[in-house]
CSV table of C-alpha atoms and ligand atoms in Angstrom, one decimal:
chain,number,residue,atom,x,y,z
K,727,MET,CA,0.0,0.0,0.0
K,728,ASN,CA,1.3,3.4,-0.9
K,729,ALA,CA,1.8,5.2,2.4
K,730,VAL,CA,-0.1,8.3,1.4
K,731,GLY,CA,-2.9,6.5,-0.4
K,732,THR,CA,-3.5,6.5,-4.1
K,733,ASP,CA,-3.6,10.3,-4.4
K,734,ASN,CA,0.2,10.7,-4.8
K,735,GLN,CA,0.6,11.9,-8.3
K,736,ARG,CA,4.3,12.4,-8.4
K,737,VAL,CA,6.5,10.5,-10.7
K,738,LEU,CA,10.3,10.2,-10.6
K,739,SER,CA,12.4,8.6,-13.1
K,740,GLY,CA,16.1,8.5,-13.7
K,741,MET,CA,18.3,7.8,-16.8
K,742,ARG,CA,22.0,7.2,-16.9
K,743,PRO,CA,23.8,9.7,-19.2
K,744,THR,CA,24.3,7.3,-22.1
K,745,GLY,CA,24.8,9.9,-24.8
K,746,ARG,CA,22.6,10.2,-27.9
K,747,MET,CA,19.3,8.4,-27.6
K,748,HIS,CA,18.2,5.8,-30.1
K,749,LEU,CA,14.9,4.4,-31.3
K,750,GLY,CA,15.0,1.9,-28.4
K,751,HIS,CA,15.0,4.8,-25.9
K,752,LEU,CA,12.3,6.6,-27.9
K,753,HIS,CA,9.8,3.7,-28.0
K,754,GLY,CA,10.8,2.1,-24.7
K,755,VAL,CA,11.0,5.1,-22.4
K,756,LEU,CA,10.7,8.6,-23.8
K,757,LYS,CA,7.2,8.1,-25.4
K,758,ASN,CA,6.1,7.0,-22.0
K,759,TRP,CA,7.5,10.1,-20.3
K,760,LEU,CA,5.7,12.3,-22.9
K,761,ARG,CA,2.4,10.8,-21.8
K,762,LEU,CA,3.2,10.9,-18.1
K,763,GLN,CA,4.2,14.5,-18.1
K,764,HIS,CA,0.6,15.5,-18.8
K,765,GLU,CA,-0.9,13.2,-16.2
K,766,TYR,CA,1.5,13.5,-13.3
K,767,GLU,CA,3.9,15.9,-11.6
K,768,CYS,CA,7.1,14.5,-13.2
K,769,PHE,CA,10.7,14.7,-12.1
K,770,PHE,CA,13.2,13.3,-14.7
K,771,CYS,CA,16.7,13.0,-13.4
K,772,VAL,CA,20.1,12.5,-15.1
K,773,VAL,CA,21.6,10.0,-12.8
K,774,ASP,CA,25.3,10.8,-13.3
K,775,TRP,CA,26.4,9.3,-10.1
K,776,HIS,CA,24.9,6.0,-11.1
K,777,ALA,CA,27.1,6.1,-14.2
K,778,LEU,CA,30.1,6.2,-11.9
K,779,THR,CA,29.0,3.1,-10.0
K,780,THR,CA,29.7,0.9,-13.0
K,781,ASN,CA,32.1,3.2,-15.0
K,782,TYR,CA,34.2,5.2,-12.7
K,783,ALA,CA,37.2,4.7,-14.9
K,784,GLN,CA,35.4,6.6,-17.7
K,785,SER,CA,34.3,9.5,-15.6
K,786,ARG,CA,35.2,12.0,-18.2
K,787,ASP,CA,32.6,10.6,-20.6
K,788,ILE,CA,29.8,11.5,-18.4
K,789,GLU,CA,29.5,15.2,-19.2
K,790,PRO,CA,29.3,15.1,-23.0
K,791,ALA,CA,27.0,12.1,-22.8
K,792,MET,CA,24.7,14.0,-20.4
K,793,TRP,CA,24.3,17.1,-22.6
K,794,GLU,CA,23.7,14.9,-25.7
K,795,MET,CA,21.0,13.0,-23.8
K,796,LEU,CA,19.4,16.1,-22.5
K,797,VAL,CA,19.2,17.6,-26.0
K,798,ASP,CA,17.5,14.5,-27.1
K,799,TRP,CA,15.0,14.5,-24.3
K,800,LEU,CA,14.0,18.0,-25.2
K,801,ALA,CA,14.0,17.3,-29.0
K,802,VAL,CA,11.5,14.5,-28.6
K,803,GLY,CA,9.2,16.7,-26.6
K,804,VAL,CA,10.0,16.3,-22.9
K,805,ASP,CA,8.5,19.6,-21.8
K,806,PRO,CA,10.4,21.6,-19.1
K,807,GLY,CA,7.3,23.6,-18.6
K,808,LYS,CA,5.6,20.4,-17.3
K,809,ALA,CA,8.3,18.1,-16.0
K,810,LYS,CA,11.3,19.0,-13.9
K,811,LEU,CA,14.6,18.0,-15.6
K,812,PHE,CA,17.6,17.9,-13.3
K,813,ILE,CA,20.9,16.4,-12.6
K,814,GLN,CA,21.4,14.1,-9.7
K,815,SER,CA,24.9,15.3,-8.7
K,816,HIS,CA,23.6,18.9,-8.5
K,817,ILE,CA,21.3,17.9,-5.6
K,818,LEU,CA,23.7,17.0,-2.9
K,819,GLU,CA,20.8,16.0,-0.7
K,820,HIS,CA,20.6,12.7,-2.7
K,821,ALA,CA,24.1,11.8,-1.3
K,822,GLU,CA,23.1,12.7,2.2
K,823,LEU,CA,19.9,10.6,2.0
K,824,HIS,CA,21.9,7.7,0.5
K,825,LEU,CA,24.3,7.8,3.4
K,826,LEU,CA,21.5,7.8,6.0
K,827,LEU,CA,19.5,5.1,4.3
K,828,SER,CA,22.7,3.0,4.1
K,829,MET,CA,22.7,2.8,7.9
K,830,VAL,CA,19.4,0.9,8.0
K,831,THR,CA,19.8,-1.2,4.9
K,832,PRO,CA,20.9,-4.8,5.7
K,833,LEU,CA,23.8,-6.0,3.5
K,834,GLY,CA,21.8,-9.1,2.6
K,835,TRP,CA,19.1,-7.1,0.9
K,836,LEU,CA,21.7,-5.6,-1.4
K,837,GLU,CA,23.5,-8.9,-2.1
K,838,ARG,CA,20.2,-10.4,-3.1
K,839,VAL,CA,19.3,-7.7,-5.7
K,840,PRO,CA,19.3,-9.7,-9.0
K,841,THR,CA,21.3,-7.1,-11.0
K,842,TYR,CA,24.1,-7.3,-8.5
K,843,LYS,CA,25.3,-10.8,-9.4
K,844,GLU,CA,24.1,-10.6,-13.0
K,845,GLN,CA,26.0,-7.4,-13.8
K,846,GLN,CA,29.2,-8.7,-12.1
K,847,GLU,CA,29.0,-11.7,-14.4
K,848,GLN,CA,28.1,-9.9,-17.5
K,849,LEU,CA,30.4,-6.9,-17.2
K,850,LYS,CA,33.6,-8.8,-16.6
K,851,ASP,CA,35.7,-5.9,-18.0
K,852,ARG,CA,34.6,-3.5,-15.2
K,853,ASP,CA,35.5,-3.3,-11.6
K,854,LEU,CA,32.2,-4.0,-9.9
K,855,ALA,CA,33.7,-5.2,-6.6
K,856,THR,CA,33.2,-1.8,-5.1
K,857,TYR,CA,31.2,-0.4,-2.2
K,858,GLY,CA,29.6,2.1,-4.7
K,859,PHE,CA,28.3,-0.7,-6.9
K,860,LEU,CA,26.9,-2.7,-4.1
K,861,GLY,CA,25.2,0.5,-2.8
K,862,TYR,CA,23.7,1.4,-6.3
K,863,PRO,CA,20.2,0.4,-5.3
K,864,VAL,CA,20.4,2.5,-2.1
K,865,LEU,CA,21.3,5.5,-4.2
K,866,MET,CA,18.4,4.8,-6.5
K,867,SER,CA,16.2,4.6,-3.4
K,868,ALA,CA,17.4,7.9,-2.2
K,869,ASP,CA,16.6,9.4,-5.7
K,870,ILE,CA,13.1,8.2,-5.4
K,871,LEU,CA,12.4,8.7,-1.7
K,872,ILE,CA,13.7,12.2,-1.5
K,873,TYR,CA,10.9,13.4,-3.7
K,874,LYS,CA,8.3,11.2,-2.0
K,875,ALA,CA,7.4,10.0,-5.4
K,876,GLY,CA,4.3,7.7,-5.6
K,877,TRP,CA,5.3,6.2,-9.0
K,878,VAL,CA,8.4,5.1,-10.7
K,879,PRO,CA,8.2,4.3,-14.4
K,880,VAL,CA,10.7,1.5,-15.0
K,881,GLY,CA,11.3,-1.5,-17.2
K,882,GLU,CA,10.9,-5.0,-15.8
K,883,ASP,CA,14.6,-5.2,-14.9
K,884,GLN,CA,14.3,-2.4,-12.5
K,885,VAL,CA,11.2,-3.6,-10.6
K,886,PRO,CA,13.3,-5.3,-7.9
K,887,HIS,CA,15.0,-2.0,-7.2
K,888,VAL,CA,11.7,-0.3,-6.7
K,889,GLU,CA,10.6,-3.2,-4.3
K,890,LEU,CA,13.8,-2.6,-2.4
K,891,THR,CA,13.1,1.1,-2.2
K,892,ARG,CA,9.8,0.2,-0.6
K,893,GLU,CA,11.4,-2.0,1.9
K,894,ILE,CA,14.0,0.6,2.8
K,895,ALA,CA,11.3,3.2,3.2
K,896,ARG,CA,9.3,0.9,5.5
K,897,ARG,CA,12.3,0.1,7.6
K,898,PHE,CA,13.3,3.8,7.9
K,899,ASN,CA,9.8,4.7,9.0
K,900,HIS,CA,9.8,1.9,11.4
K,901,VAL,CA,13.2,2.8,13.0
K,902,PHE,CA,12.9,6.5,13.0
K,903,GLY,CA,9.2,7.2,12.7
K,904,ARG,CA,8.5,7.3,16.4
K,905,GLU,CA,9.0,10.7,17.7
K,906,ALA,CA,9.4,11.0,21.5
K,907,ASP,CA,5.9,12.4,21.8
K,908,PHE,CA,4.4,10.5,18.9
K,909,GLU,CA,1.4,9.2,20.9
K,910,SER,CA,0.3,12.6,22.1
K,911,ARG,CA,0.9,14.3,18.7
K,912,ALA,CA,-1.1,11.5,17.0
K,913,GLU,CA,-3.9,12.0,19.5
K,914,SER,CA,-4.1,15.7,18.9
K,915,ALA,CA,-4.1,15.0,15.2
K,916,VAL,CA,-7.1,12.8,15.7
K,917,LYS,CA,-8.9,15.7,17.3
K,918,LYS,CA,-8.2,17.8,14.3
K,919,LEU,CA,-10.3,15.4,12.2
K,920,GLY,CA,-13.4,16.8,13.8
K,921,GLN,CA,-15.9,14.9,16.0
K,922,LYS,CA,-17.5,12.7,13.4
K,923,ASN,CA,-14.4,11.7,11.5
K,924,GLY,CA,-12.3,11.5,14.6
K,925,LYS,CA,-14.8,8.9,16.0
K,926,LEU,CA,-14.8,7.0,12.8
K,927,TYR,CA,-11.0,7.0,12.7
K,928,ARG,CA,-10.8,5.6,16.2
K,929,GLU,CA,-13.4,2.9,15.4
K,930,LEU,CA,-11.5,1.8,12.3
K,931,ARG,CA,-8.2,1.8,14.2
K,932,THR,CA,-9.6,-0.4,16.9
K,933,ARG,CA,-11.1,-2.7,14.3
K,934,TYR,CA,-7.7,-3.1,12.7
K,935,GLN,CA,-5.7,-3.4,15.9
K,936,GLN,CA,-8.0,-5.8,17.6
K,937,GLN,CA,-9.4,-7.8,14.7
K,938,GLY,CA,-6.7,-7.3,12.1
K,939,ASP,CA,-9.4,-6.0,9.7
K,940,HIS,CA,-7.6,-4.8,6.6
K,941,ASP,CA,-10.7,-3.2,5.1
K,942,ALA,CA,-10.8,-0.9,8.1
K,943,VAL,CA,-7.2,0.2,7.3
K,944,GLN,CA,-8.2,1.0,3.8
K,945,THR,CA,-11.3,2.9,4.8
K,946,ALA,CA,-9.3,4.9,7.3
K,947,GLN,CA,-6.6,5.6,4.7
K,948,ALA,CA,-9.3,6.9,2.3
K,949,LEU,CA,-10.7,9.0,5.1
K,950,LEU,CA,-7.3,10.6,5.6
K,951,ALA,CA,-6.7,11.1,1.9
K,952,GLU,CA,-10.0,13.0,1.6
K,953,ASN,CA,-9.3,15.3,4.6
K,954,HIS,CA,-7.6,18.3,3.1
K,955,ASN,CA,-7.3,20.2,6.4
K,956,LEU,CA,-4.6,18.0,7.8
K,957,THR,CA,-0.9,19.0,7.5
K,958,LEU,CA,1.2,16.4,5.8
K,959,GLY,CA,3.0,15.7,9.1
K,960,ASP,CA,-0.3,15.0,10.8
K,961,ARG,CA,-1.6,12.8,8.0
K,962,ASP,CA,1.6,10.8,8.2
K,963,ARG,CA,1.2,10.4,12.0
K,964,LEU,CA,-2.3,9.3,11.6
K,965,LEU,CA,-1.4,6.7,8.9
K,966,GLY,CA,1.3,5.4,11.2
K,967,TYR,CA,-0.9,5.4,14.3
K,968,LEU,CA,-3.6,3.5,12.5
K,969,GLU,CA,-1.4,0.5,12.0
K,970,GLY,CA,0.4,0.8,15.3
K,971,GLY,CA,3.7,1.9,13.8
K,972,GLY,CA,5.3,5.3,13.9
K,973,ARG,CA,4.9,8.2,11.6
K,974,SER,CA,5.6,7.5,8.0
K,975,ILE,CA,8.2,9.9,6.8
K,976,LEU,CA,9.2,8.3,3.6
K,977,THR,CA,6.6,7.3,1.0
K,978,GLU,CA,6.6,3.8,-0.4
K,979,PRO,CA,6.6,4.1,-4.2
K,980,GLN,CA,5.1,1.8,-6.8
K,981,PRO,CA,6.6,0.7,-10.0
K,982,LEU,CA,4.7,2.1,-13.0
K,983,LEU,CA,4.9,-0.6,-15.7
K,984,THR,CA,3.3,0.5,-18.9
K,985,ALA,CA,3.0,-1.5,-22.1
K,986,VAL,CA,5.6,-0.2,-24.4
K,987,ALA,CA,6.3,-1.1,-28.0
K,988,ARG,CA,9.0,-3.7,-28.2
K,989,MET,CA,11.6,-2.0,-30.3
K,990,PRO,CA,14.3,-4.4,-31.3
K,991,GLY,CA,17.6,-3.5,-32.9
K,992,LEU,CA,18.5,-3.9,-36.5
K,993,ASP,CA,19.6,-7.5,-35.9
K,994,GLY,CA,16.6,-8.5,-33.9
K,995,ARG,CA,18.3,-8.4,-30.5
K,996,LYS,CA,17.5,-5.7,-28.0
K,997,MET,CA,18.5,-2.3,-29.4
K,998,SER,CA,21.6,-1.3,-27.6
K,999,LYS,CA,24.7,0.7,-28.2
K,1000,SER,CA,26.8,-2.2,-27.1
K,1001,TYR,CA,25.4,-4.4,-29.8
K,1002,GLY,CA,26.0,-1.8,-32.5
K,1003,ASN,CA,22.4,-2.3,-33.8
K,1004,THR,CA,20.9,1.1,-33.2
K,1005,ILE,CA,19.4,3.9,-35.2
K,1006,SER,CA,20.1,7.1,-33.3
K,1007,LEU,CA,17.6,9.8,-33.1
K,1008,ARG,CA,19.9,12.1,-34.9
K,1009,GLU,CA,21.0,9.7,-37.6
K,1010,GLU,CA,21.5,11.3,-41.0
K,1011,PRO,CA,18.7,10.2,-43.5
K,1012,GLN,CA,21.1,8.4,-45.8
K,1013,GLN,CA,22.4,6.5,-42.8
K,1014,VAL,CA,18.9,5.5,-41.8
K,1015,GLU,CA,18.2,4.2,-45.3
K,1016,GLU,CA,21.5,2.4,-45.5
K,1017,LYS,CA,21.1,0.7,-42.1
K,1018,ILE,CA,17.6,-0.5,-42.9
K,1019,ARG,CA,18.5,-1.6,-46.4
K,1020,THR,CA,21.3,-3.8,-45.0
K,1021,MET,CA,19.2,-5.2,-42.2
K,1022,PRO,CA,19.3,-9.0,-42.0
K,1023,THR,CA,16.0,-10.7,-43.0
K,1024,ASP,CA,14.7,-14.2,-42.7
K,1025,PRO,CA,17.9,-16.3,-43.2
K,1026,ALA,CA,15.9,-19.0,-45.0
K,1027,ARG,CA,14.9,-16.5,-47.7
K,1028,VAL,CA,18.0,-16.7,-49.8
K,1029,ARG,CA,16.6,-16.0,-53.2
K,1030,ARG,CA,13.9,-13.6,-54.2
K,1031,SER,CA,11.8,-16.6,-55.2
K,1032,ASP,CA,12.0,-18.2,-51.8
K,1033,PRO,CA,9.0,-17.6,-49.6
K,1034,GLY,CA,9.9,-16.2,-46.2
K,1035,ASN,CA,8.6,-16.2,-42.6
K,1036,PRO,CA,8.1,-12.8,-41.1
K,1037,GLU,CA,8.3,-14.2,-37.6
K,1038,LYS,CA,11.9,-15.0,-38.3
K,1039,CYS,CA,12.7,-11.5,-39.6
K,1040,PRO,CA,13.7,-8.4,-37.7
K,1041,VAL,CA,12.2,-6.2,-40.4
K,1042,TRP,CA,8.8,-7.6,-39.4
K,1043,GLU,CA,9.4,-6.4,-35.9
K,1044,PHE,CA,9.8,-2.9,-37.3
K,1045,HIS,CA,6.6,-3.2,-39.2
K,1046,LYS,CA,4.8,-4.1,-36.0
K,1047,VAL,CA,6.0,-0.8,-34.5
K,1048,TYR,CA,5.6,1.4,-37.6
K,1049,SER,CA,3.1,0.0,-40.1
K,1050,ASP,CA,-0.7,0.0,-40.2
K,1051,GLY,CA,-2.8,-3.1,-40.6
K,1052,ALA,CA,-3.0,-2.9,-44.4
K,1053,THR,CA,0.7,-2.6,-44.8
K,1054,ARG,CA,1.3,-5.5,-42.4
K,1055,ASP,CA,-1.1,-7.6,-44.4
K,1056,TRP,CA,0.7,-6.7,-47.6
K,1057,VAL,CA,4.0,-7.7,-45.9
K,1058,TRP,CA,2.7,-11.0,-44.6
K,1059,LYS,CA,1.1,-12.1,-47.8
K,1060,GLY,CA,4.0,-10.9,-50.0
K,1061,CYS,CA,6.7,-12.4,-47.9
K,1062,THR,CA,5.1,-15.8,-47.4
K,1063,THR,CA,4.3,-16.2,-51.1
K,1064,ALA,CA,7.5,-14.6,-52.4
K,1065,GLY,CA,5.3,-11.9,-53.9
K,1066,ILE,CA,7.5,-9.1,-52.7
K,1067,GLY,CA,11.3,-8.7,-52.4
K,1068,CYS,CA,12.9,-7.8,-49.1
K,1069,LEU,CA,14.0,-4.3,-50.3
K,1070,GLU,CA,10.5,-3.6,-51.3
K,1071,CYS,CA,9.3,-4.8,-47.9
K,1072,LYS,CA,11.7,-2.5,-46.2
K,1073,GLN,CA,10.7,0.6,-48.0
K,1074,PRO,CA,7.6,1.6,-45.9
K,1075,VAL,CA,9.8,1.1,-42.7
K,1076,ILE,CA,12.4,3.4,-44.1
K,1077,GLU,CA,9.8,6.0,-44.9
K,1078,SER,CA,8.2,5.8,-41.4
K,1079,VAL,CA,11.5,6.0,-39.6
K,1080,LEU,CA,12.6,9.0,-41.7
K,1081,GLN,CA,9.3,10.7,-41.0
K,1082,GLU,CA,9.5,10.0,-37.3
K,1083,LEU,CA,13.1,11.3,-37.0
K,1084,LYS,CA,12.9,14.3,-39.2
K,1085,PRO,CA,11.4,16.7,-36.7
K,1086,ILE,CA,13.4,15.3,-33.9
K,1087,ARG,CA,16.6,15.8,-35.7
K,1088,GLU,CA,15.7,19.3,-36.7
K,1089,ARG,CA,14.8,20.2,-33.1
K,1090,ALA,CA,17.9,18.6,-31.7
K,1091,LEU,CA,20.1,20.7,-34.0
K,1092,GLU,CA,18.3,23.8,-32.9
K,1093,ILE,CA,18.6,23.0,-29.3
K,1094,GLU,CA,22.2,22.0,-29.6
K,1095,ALA,CA,23.0,25.4,-31.1
K,1096,ASN,CA,21.6,26.9,-28.0
K,1097,PRO,CA,23.5,25.4,-25.0
K,1098,GLU,CA,22.6,28.3,-22.8
K,1099,MET,CA,19.0,27.4,-23.0
K,1100,VAL,CA,19.6,23.8,-22.0
K,1101,ARG,CA,21.6,25.0,-19.0
K,1102,SER,CA,18.9,27.4,-17.9
K,1103,ILE,CA,16.3,24.6,-18.2
K,1104,ILE,CA,18.4,22.4,-16.1
K,1105,ASN,CA,19.1,25.1,-13.5
K,1106,GLN,CA,15.4,25.7,-13.1
K,1107,GLY,CA,14.7,22.0,-12.8
K,1108,CYS,CA,17.5,21.7,-10.2
K,1109,ASP,CA,16.1,24.6,-8.2
K,1110,ALA,CA,12.7,23.0,-8.1
K,1111,ALA,CA,14.0,19.6,-7.3
K,1112,ARG,CA,16.3,21.0,-4.6
K,1113,ASP,CA,13.4,22.7,-2.8
K,1114,VAL,CA,11.6,19.4,-2.5
K,1115,ALA,CA,14.7,17.5,-1.5
K,1116,ARG,CA,15.6,20.1,1.2
K,1117,ASP,CA,12.2,19.8,2.8
K,1118,THR,CA,12.4,16.0,2.9
K,1119,MET,CA,15.9,16.1,4.4
K,1120,GLU,CA,14.7,18.6,7.0
K,1121,GLU,CA,12.1,16.0,8.1
K,1122,VAL,CA,14.5,13.1,7.8
K,1123,ARG,CA,17.1,14.8,10.0
K,1124,GLN,CA,14.5,15.7,12.5
K,1125,ALA,CA,13.2,12.1,12.6
K,1126,ILE,CA,16.7,10.7,13.2
K,1127,GLY,CA,17.5,13.4,15.8
K,1128,LEU,CA,20.1,15.2,13.7
K,1129,SER,CA,18.6,18.6,13.4
K,1130,TYR,CA,20.6,20.2,16.1
K,1131,ARG,CA,22.3,23.5,15.4
V,1994,LIG,N1,18.8,2.2,-12.1
V,1994,LIG,C1,18.2,2.9,-13.2
V,1994,LIG,C2,18.8,2.2,-14.5
V,1994,LIG,O1,19.9,1.8,-14.5
V,1994,LIG,C3,18.5,4.3,-13.2
V,1994,LIG,C4,18.0,5.0,-12.0
V,1994,LIG,C5,18.7,5.6,-11.0
V,1994,LIG,C6,16.6,5.3,-11.7
V,1994,LIG,N2,17.9,6.2,-10.1
V,1994,LIG,C7,16.6,6.0,-10.5
V,1994,LIG,C8,15.4,4.9,-12.4
V,1994,LIG,C9,15.4,6.4,-10.0
V,1994,LIG,C10,14.2,5.3,-11.8
V,1994,LIG,C11,14.2,6.1,-10.6
V,1994,LIG,O2,18.0,2.3,-15.5
V,1995,SF4,FE1,11.6,-10.0,-43.8
V,1995,SF4,FE2,10.0,-8.6,-45.4
V,1995,SF4,FE3,12.0,-10.0,-46.5
V,1995,SF4,FE4,9.9,-11.2,-45.4
V,1995,SF4,S1,9.9,-9.9,-47.2
V,1995,SF4,S2,12.0,-11.8,-45.1
V,1995,SF4,S3,9.4,-9.8,-43.7
V,1995,SF4,S4,12.2,-8.3,-45.1
């Protein structure tokens, strides 16, 4: 259960500075962000410190990759008037929260994160035997929790990290959520609910604590979510008091999994720079054409007269992303009956990709020519992010007892 109910409309997502974006990023992540920015209060963060956790030896690559990536975010239509765009390392509070969370994160939780062992096995050329790499998910938790985000749009592979974030938040709240005078503060918050709702809250609390009635918890959570007169602090206290714990300071986020188009690379494997099978968002038109014309096709279709099987062809995967029903019918029929040739089949894909990329490329060139604008967008995003992060850290320090002067 999300600690502040279902009314938390804040989204946080982070992307490592990987340089120019390609079609895989566009269809897998960015299009999703474009939708979310209209529906939620979005924070989109360049996680440059995360790049260090696996690549500290190439630290100088981070900066150019970051600007290229930001230009592409803007070029595809991520709107700084709607979403806050900022850089992780510019908000030092992330580091402070990372440190404080690390105090209550059991080592075993980190060693059991699936990507920990997997990446150590896959990225043999890197030094991943560091404290920073082990702590990578704690840093990610800090990124999310510092904004009290309710939702984190991620791919399947990142879901365990969001789960871990929830566990860390819960543990933090459990350890530090009991102020010395928690009970009396909670009691006075109950009074602020008014007579009728206060009575209802007490009944629901008793029903849960004496009979373990989970419906009662949900009803009470809804009651608190609807009450707009409560301060955030009081609401958190009442949520904690309800279940017998302390005050909930950090919000448990949920992963936001959305169906995204599967955008494979030119060779049918996942599109990824390390496979060299990408089409970048700023690829020259001739390059786009060349790359698609030389794409492998169904290997069984050696001669033009051999019928093919689209299911065994990466070009078909592109048609699934780009072509309408009529075109797909034409491909299926033409391929399986040897009615069309592969180059012919690729032509509509070439046209669709060119059409999709043209405005993006143009905007990217304009934005790139204006680095001051990008900087100012980022500065504004950082200022907005920092305001939220500072408030959270104020509460966090207070909860731990570190707010002395
Ligand atoms: N771990 C994420 C990845 O590798 C990047 C990331 C860092 C992130 N902090 C985040 C994603 C916060 C979502 C929210 O893709
Ligand atoms: Fe692939 Fe199209 Fe050639 Fe069939 S006709 S093998 S789908 S490129």
